Amino acid sequence: MANDTNLIHPLWVRLTHWINALAVVVLATSGWRIYDASPFFAFEIPREITLGGWLGGAIQWHFAAMWLLVANGLIYLVCNAISGRLWHKFFPLSPSAFFADVLAALKGSLSHADLSHYNMVQRAAYLFVMVDSVLLVLSGLVLWKSVQFPILRELLGGYEAARREHFLAMAALVAFAGIHLLMVALVPRTLLAMIRGR
Amino acid sequence: MIRKPSRQLAIDGDLVLKDATKEIARRLDQPTRRAFLQRSLSLGGLSLLSGCSVVDESSVENALMTVSRFNDKVQAWLFDPNRLAPTYPDSMITRPFPFNAYYGEDEIRQVEEESYRLEVTGMVADKHAWTLAELRAMPQADQITRHICVEGWSAIGKWGGVPFADFLRRVGADLSAKYVGFKCADDYYTSIDMPTALHPQTLLTLTYDSQPLPPRYGFPMKLRMPTKLGYKNPKHIQAIFVTNTYPGGYWEDQGYNWFGGS
């Protein structure tokens, strides 16, 4: 695999990507149903797009898919770190180059010729998703076991603060997914690459 | 649905009693069974959206239940018997403290103090029924802790009563038993693990905010555990039993996680 120069995404990246996508869809849609049981903002999520049928069902889905997200996420991060991919794909990160790429993207002049190369916007977005997912897991741990993780609970500002953080981190992830899907629609080759690797 | 005993049967006292008992059991069973039917649609809105059942629902539910049992074990393993839930000053008490039950406020049960007896059965040495006076005579403790509901909301309240570990030792409970079960005057029932039963903040609660526990919060007695979600904290407790046979619970039997710890 190492000398296959045409490969854009190695198999483990593709596998963890799609497992993660499944886990995120299940967690987000079941999480919305849980939120609806006691909303803390002035809106509810339409039931039609939630998973679980009722609070107990949604919690079962949520607390099953969390294991998938965590296990898959750990595999992804460990493979990323030991393969060195994390450093040479996502770094260096330069703020000025980031803004230049954002401008280029908005003008439609950002090159996607080489899909194995991540531009600054991609690097920042993917790194953000990694950090955001970690925050989702940590705030989720505080919601699930607030008594058993006192340091984490206090770091996040207590149980009630963790609820909001968990929700906002979800919203950020969903916003990313929306933009991500839009980008895939604009450059459909990327979808093929994430399926067959090239 | 509700069958009335016929006039002829009314002559036979035994038959009427038998019929009535069956009838009550059936009617009590109704809400739960109805809930089961409504709640079996685990795919919820998404299955409506897709318009078809891509997977067999009962096998999905069995798989989810298996994970829920696994989560019970993980929580039992994570549970530190000496780790205390945070406590708060009086000024942080949520006023008014919310009422919550599987029924509305207009259906709150009224329990008579004079005739009240707490039944204690199962793996205990002393099976005598307790009066409220006897419970009040035991050493009392209080706590201001956060009640976390499975729905997500939380509220801080002040509860006082008998540390449950003291009570279990007093009745000579087998502390190596797996479960402590509760049956309540409002037909609620639940059960907890022994390590949580023995946790220092688990309280056989007789007071709320230094006043006798009002009916809305579970008169004459509730079990308060700041280490567990609200639905694990039974109100109007009438019977406590120590057992190695899994007793389940009102919500737990419908799919809420049994350990329900926080």
mmCIF file of C-alpha atoms in Angstrom, chain B residues 11-196:
data_model
loop_
_atom_site.group_PDB
_atom_site.id
_atom_site.type_symbol
_atom_site.label_atom_id
_atom_site.label_comp_id
_atom_site.label_asym_id
_atom_site.label_seq_id
_atom_site.Cartn_x
_atom_site.Cartn_y
_atom_site.Cartn_z
ATOM 1 C CA ILE B 11 -73.652 -13.239 45.227
ATOM 2 C CA ASP B 12 -70.490 -15.316 45.339
ATOM 3 C CA GLY B 13 -68.087 -13.275 47.483
ATOM 4 C CA ASP B 14 -65.003 -15.313 46.647
ATOM 5 C CA LEU B 15 -65.605 -15.118 42.926
ATOM 6 C CA VAL B 16 -66.150 -11.369 43.052
ATOM 7 C CA LEU B 17 -62.964 -10.884 44.995
ATOM 8 C CA LYS B 18 -61.046 -13.027 42.535
ATOM 9 C CA ASP B 19 -62.545 -11.180 39.608
ATOM 10 C CA ALA B 20 -61.830 -7.801 41.141
ATOM 11 C CA THR B 21 -58.233 -8.737 41.880
ATOM 12 C CA LYS B 22 -57.734 -9.824 38.288
ATOM 13 C CA GLU B 23 -59.426 -6.669 37.072
ATOM 14 C CA ILE B 24 -57.181 -4.428 39.152
ATOM 15 C CA ALA B 25 -54.105 -6.275 37.988
ATOM 16 C CA ARG B 26 -55.224 -5.898 34.377
ATOM 17 C CA ARG B 27 -55.946 -2.198 34.742
ATOM 18 C CA LEU B 28 -52.648 -1.541 36.461
ATOM 19 C CA ASP B 29 -50.945 -3.328 33.642
ATOM 20 C CA GLN B 30 -52.611 -1.211 30.952
ATOM 21 C CA PRO B 31 -50.465 1.929 30.879
ATOM 22 C CA THR B 32 -47.288 -0.098 30.761
ATOM 23 C CA ARG B 33 -48.497 -2.300 27.942
ATOM 24 C CA ARG B 34 -49.807 0.665 26.015
ATOM 25 C CA ALA B 35 -46.450 2.349 26.496
ATOM 26 C CA PHE B 36 -44.672 -0.727 25.191
ATOM 27 C CA LEU B 37 -46.691 -0.642 22.007
ATOM 28 C CA GLN B 38 -46.105 3.046 21.447
ATOM 29 C CA ARG B 39 -42.490 2.779 22.301
ATOM 30 C CA SER B 40 -41.587 -0.248 20.257
ATOM 31 C CA LEU B 41 -40.994 2.023 17.259
ATOM 32 C CA SER B 42 -37.343 2.467 18.118
ATOM 33 C CA LEU B 43 -36.510 3.945 14.748
ATOM 34 C CA GLY B 44 -38.930 6.777 15.441
ATOM 35 C CA GLY B 45 -39.268 9.491 12.842
ATOM 36 C CA LEU B 46 -36.507 8.072 10.708
ATOM 37 C CA SER B 47 -38.433 4.901 9.886
ATOM 38 C CA LEU B 48 -41.385 7.078 8.900
ATOM 39 C CA LEU B 49 -39.125 9.116 6.650
ATOM 40 C CA SER B 50 -37.668 6.114 4.912
ATOM 41 C CA GLY B 51 -41.191 4.754 4.574
ATOM 42 C CA CYS B 52 -40.087 1.199 5.012
ATOM 43 C CA SER B 53 -38.679 -1.035 7.670
ATOM 44 C CA VAL B 54 -35.155 -1.811 6.521
ATOM 45 C CA VAL B 55 -34.321 -3.816 9.608
ATOM 46 C CA ASP B 56 -36.316 -6.086 11.824
ATOM 47 C CA GLU B 57 -37.334 -3.856 14.724
ATOM 48 C CA SER B 58 -37.303 -6.508 17.416
ATOM 49 C CA SER B 59 -33.750 -7.555 16.597
ATOM 50 C CA VAL B 60 -32.668 -3.906 16.728
ATOM 51 C CA GLU B 61 -34.343 -3.578 20.101
ATOM 52 C CA ASN B 62 -32.678 -6.735 21.399
ATOM 53 C CA ALA B 63 -29.297 -5.439 20.282
ATOM 54 C CA LEU B 64 -29.914 -2.075 21.961
ATOM 55 C CA MET B 65 -31.011 -3.853 25.155
ATOM 56 C CA THR B 66 -27.815 -5.912 25.093
ATOM 57 C CA VAL B 67 -25.746 -2.729 24.893
ATOM 58 C CA SER B 68 -27.822 -1.258 27.728
ATOM 59 C CA ARG B 69 -26.981 -4.299 29.914
ATOM 60 C CA PHE B 70 -23.327 -3.836 28.952
ATOM 61 C CA ASN B 71 -23.623 -0.169 29.984
ATOM 62 C CA ASP B 72 -24.964 -1.345 33.375
ATOM 63 C CA LYS B 73 -21.733 -3.290 33.867
ATOM 64 C CA VAL B 74 -19.536 -0.397 32.755
ATOM 65 C CA GLN B 75 -21.332 1.923 35.186
ATOM 66 C CA ALA B 76 -21.015 -0.555 38.055
ATOM 67 C CA TRP B 77 -17.301 -0.707 37.279
ATOM 68 C CA LEU B 78 -16.984 3.107 37.098
ATOM 69 C CA PHE B 79 -18.947 3.586 40.323
ATOM 70 C CA ASP B 80 -16.673 4.632 43.169
ATOM 71 C CA PRO B 81 -18.426 3.809 46.466
ATOM 72 C CA ASN B 82 -16.558 6.620 48.215
ATOM 73 C CA ARG B 83 -16.904 9.362 45.617
ATOM 74 C CA LEU B 84 -19.413 11.957 46.755
ATOM 75 C CA ALA B 85 -21.771 13.947 44.582
ATOM 76 C CA PRO B 86 -21.194 17.702 44.919
ATOM 77 C CA THR B 87 -23.152 19.472 47.660
ATOM 78 C CA TYR B 88 -24.411 23.056 47.493
ATOM 79 C CA PRO B 89 -25.268 25.949 49.827
ATOM 80 C CA ASP B 90 -28.885 26.644 50.847
ATOM 81 C CA SER B 91 -28.930 29.668 48.542
ATOM 82 C CA MET B 92 -28.605 27.425 45.488
ATOM 83 C CA ILE B 93 -31.716 25.329 46.192
ATOM 84 C CA THR B 94 -34.086 25.376 43.195
ATOM 85 C CA ARG B 95 -37.388 26.975 44.246
ATOM 86 C CA PRO B 96 -39.914 25.649 43.639
ATOM 87 C CA PHE B 97 -38.364 22.233 43.241
ATOM 88 C CA PRO B 98 -40.047 20.596 40.215
ATOM 89 C CA PHE B 99 -42.590 17.827 40.623
ATOM 90 C CA ASN B 100 -41.976 14.790 38.464
ATOM 91 C CA ALA B 101 -43.625 11.374 38.174
ATOM 92 C CA TYR B 102 -45.103 9.066 35.574
ATOM 93 C CA TYR B 103 -48.475 10.713 36.314
ATOM 94 C CA GLY B 104 -49.641 14.296 36.689
ATOM 95 C CA GLU B 105 -49.752 16.448 39.807
ATOM 96 C CA ASP B 106 -53.509 15.866 40.101
ATOM 97 C CA GLU B 107 -52.841 12.181 40.724
ATOM 98 C CA ILE B 108 -50.405 12.515 43.610
ATOM 99 C CA ARG B 109 -51.005 9.698 46.105
ATOM 100 C CA GLN B 110 -52.008 10.501 49.675
ATOM 101 C CA VAL B 111 -50.529 8.071 52.195
ATOM 102 C CA GLU B 112 -51.968 7.959 55.736
ATOM 103 C CA GLU B 113 -49.311 8.429 58.394
ATOM 104 C CA GLU B 114 -51.138 6.440 61.115
ATOM 105 C CA SER B 115 -51.629 3.278 59.123
ATOM 106 C CA TYR B 116 -48.336 3.508 57.258
ATOM 107 C CA ARG B 117 -45.907 0.603 57.719
ATOM 108 C CA LEU B 118 -42.700 0.070 55.800
ATOM 109 C CA GLU B 119 -42.394 -3.575 54.854
ATOM 110 C CA VAL B 120 -38.856 -4.991 54.814
ATOM 111 C CA THR B 121 -38.435 -8.422 53.280
ATOM 112 C CA GLY B 122 -36.040 -10.694 51.413
ATOM 113 C CA MET B 123 -32.464 -11.275 52.531
ATOM 114 C CA VAL B 124 -32.749 -9.446 55.867
ATOM 115 C CA ALA B 125 -32.594 -10.731 59.448
ATOM 116 C CA ASP B 126 -35.245 -8.399 60.901
ATOM 117 C CA LYS B 127 -38.457 -8.446 58.865
ATOM 118 C CA HIS B 128 -40.622 -6.334 61.146
ATOM 119 C CA ALA B 129 -42.680 -3.568 59.539
ATOM 120 C CA TRP B 130 -41.487 -0.067 60.427
ATOM 121 C CA THR B 131 -43.601 2.854 61.581
ATOM 122 C CA LEU B 132 -42.634 6.414 60.639
ATOM 123 C CA ALA B 133 -41.900 7.143 64.311
ATOM 124 C CA GLU B 134 -39.331 4.343 64.382
ATOM 125 C CA LEU B 135 -37.660 5.696 61.256
ATOM 126 C CA ARG B 136 -37.610 9.229 62.673
ATOM 127 C CA ALA B 137 -35.984 7.892 65.833
ATOM 128 C CA MET B 138 -32.940 6.707 63.915
ATOM 129 C CA PRO B 139 -29.943 9.066 63.468
ATOM 130 C CA GLN B 140 -30.721 11.535 60.668
ATOM 131 C CA ALA B 141 -28.558 13.249 58.061
ATOM 132 C CA ASP B 142 -29.269 15.830 55.395
ATOM 133 C CA GLN B 143 -27.837 16.868 52.070
ATOM 134 C CA ILE B 144 -28.230 19.570 49.441
ATOM 135 C CA THR B 145 -27.534 17.864 46.153
ATOM 136 C CA ARG B 146 -28.357 18.028 42.480
ATOM 137 C CA HIS B 147 -31.195 15.867 41.186
ATOM 138 C CA ILE B 148 -30.548 15.001 37.537
ATOM 139 C CA CYS B 149 -33.498 13.852 35.460
ATOM 140 C CA VAL B 150 -33.140 11.411 32.574
ATOM 141 C CA GLU B 151 -34.765 14.144 30.464
ATOM 142 C CA GLY B 152 -31.686 16.265 30.998
ATOM 143 C CA TRP B 153 -32.870 18.966 33.402
ATOM 144 C CA SER B 154 -31.493 19.202 36.893
ATOM 145 C CA ALA B 155 -32.535 20.891 40.134
ATOM 146 C CA ILE B 156 -30.910 21.317 43.520
ATOM 147 C CA GLY B 157 -32.863 20.222 46.584
ATOM 148 C CA LYS B 158 -32.428 19.571 50.288
ATOM 149 C CA TRP B 159 -33.303 16.164 51.628
ATOM 150 C CA GLY B 160 -33.030 14.719 55.124
ATOM 151 C CA GLY B 161 -33.486 11.263 56.599
ATOM 152 C CA VAL B 162 -31.816 8.019 57.546
ATOM 153 C CA PRO B 163 -28.598 7.049 55.728
ATOM 154 C CA PHE B 164 -29.712 3.944 53.865
ATOM 155 C CA ALA B 165 -26.534 2.020 54.758
ATOM 156 C CA ASP B 166 -27.385 2.477 58.472
ATOM 157 C CA PHE B 167 -30.894 1.210 57.834
ATOM 158 C CA LEU B 168 -29.710 -1.838 55.884
ATOM 159 C CA ARG B 169 -27.255 -2.738 58.652
ATOM 160 C CA ARG B 170 -29.936 -2.194 61.290
ATOM 161 C CA VAL B 171 -32.292 -4.674 59.617
ATOM 162 C CA GLY B 172 -29.441 -7.123 59.162
ATOM 163 C CA ALA B 173 -29.539 -7.066 55.374
ATOM 164 C CA ASP B 174 -27.244 -9.421 53.507
ATOM 165 C CA LEU B 175 -24.877 -6.765 52.163
ATOM 166 C CA SER B 176 -23.456 -9.194 49.637
ATOM 167 C CA ALA B 177 -26.835 -9.433 47.892
ATOM 168 C CA LYS B 178 -27.001 -7.953 44.402
ATOM 169 C CA TYR B 179 -30.165 -5.846 44.513
ATOM 170 C CA VAL B 180 -32.399 -3.766 46.716
ATOM 171 C CA GLY B 181 -35.905 -3.439 45.337
ATOM 172 C CA PHE B 182 -38.645 -0.915 46.128
ATOM 173 C CA LYS B 183 -42.420 -1.038 45.814
ATOM 174 C CA CYS B 184 -44.318 2.198 46.132
ATOM 175 C CA ALA B 185 -47.806 3.405 47.043
ATOM 176 C CA ASP B 186 -48.134 4.969 43.568
ATOM 177 C CA ASP B 187 -47.531 1.550 41.940
ATOM 178 C CA TYR B 188 -44.053 2.642 40.947
ATOM 179 C CA TYR B 189 -41.279 0.146 41.452
ATOM 180 C CA THR B 190 -37.550 0.142 40.894
ATOM 181 C CA SER B 191 -34.360 -1.508 42.107
ATOM 182 C CA ILE B 192 -30.750 -0.567 42.701
ATOM 183 C CA ASP B 193 -27.351 -2.208 43.081
ATOM 184 C CA MET B 194 -25.994 -2.893 46.578
ATOM 185 C CA PRO B 195 -22.885 -0.632 46.233
ATOM 186 C CA THR B 196 -25.164 2.356 45.512
#
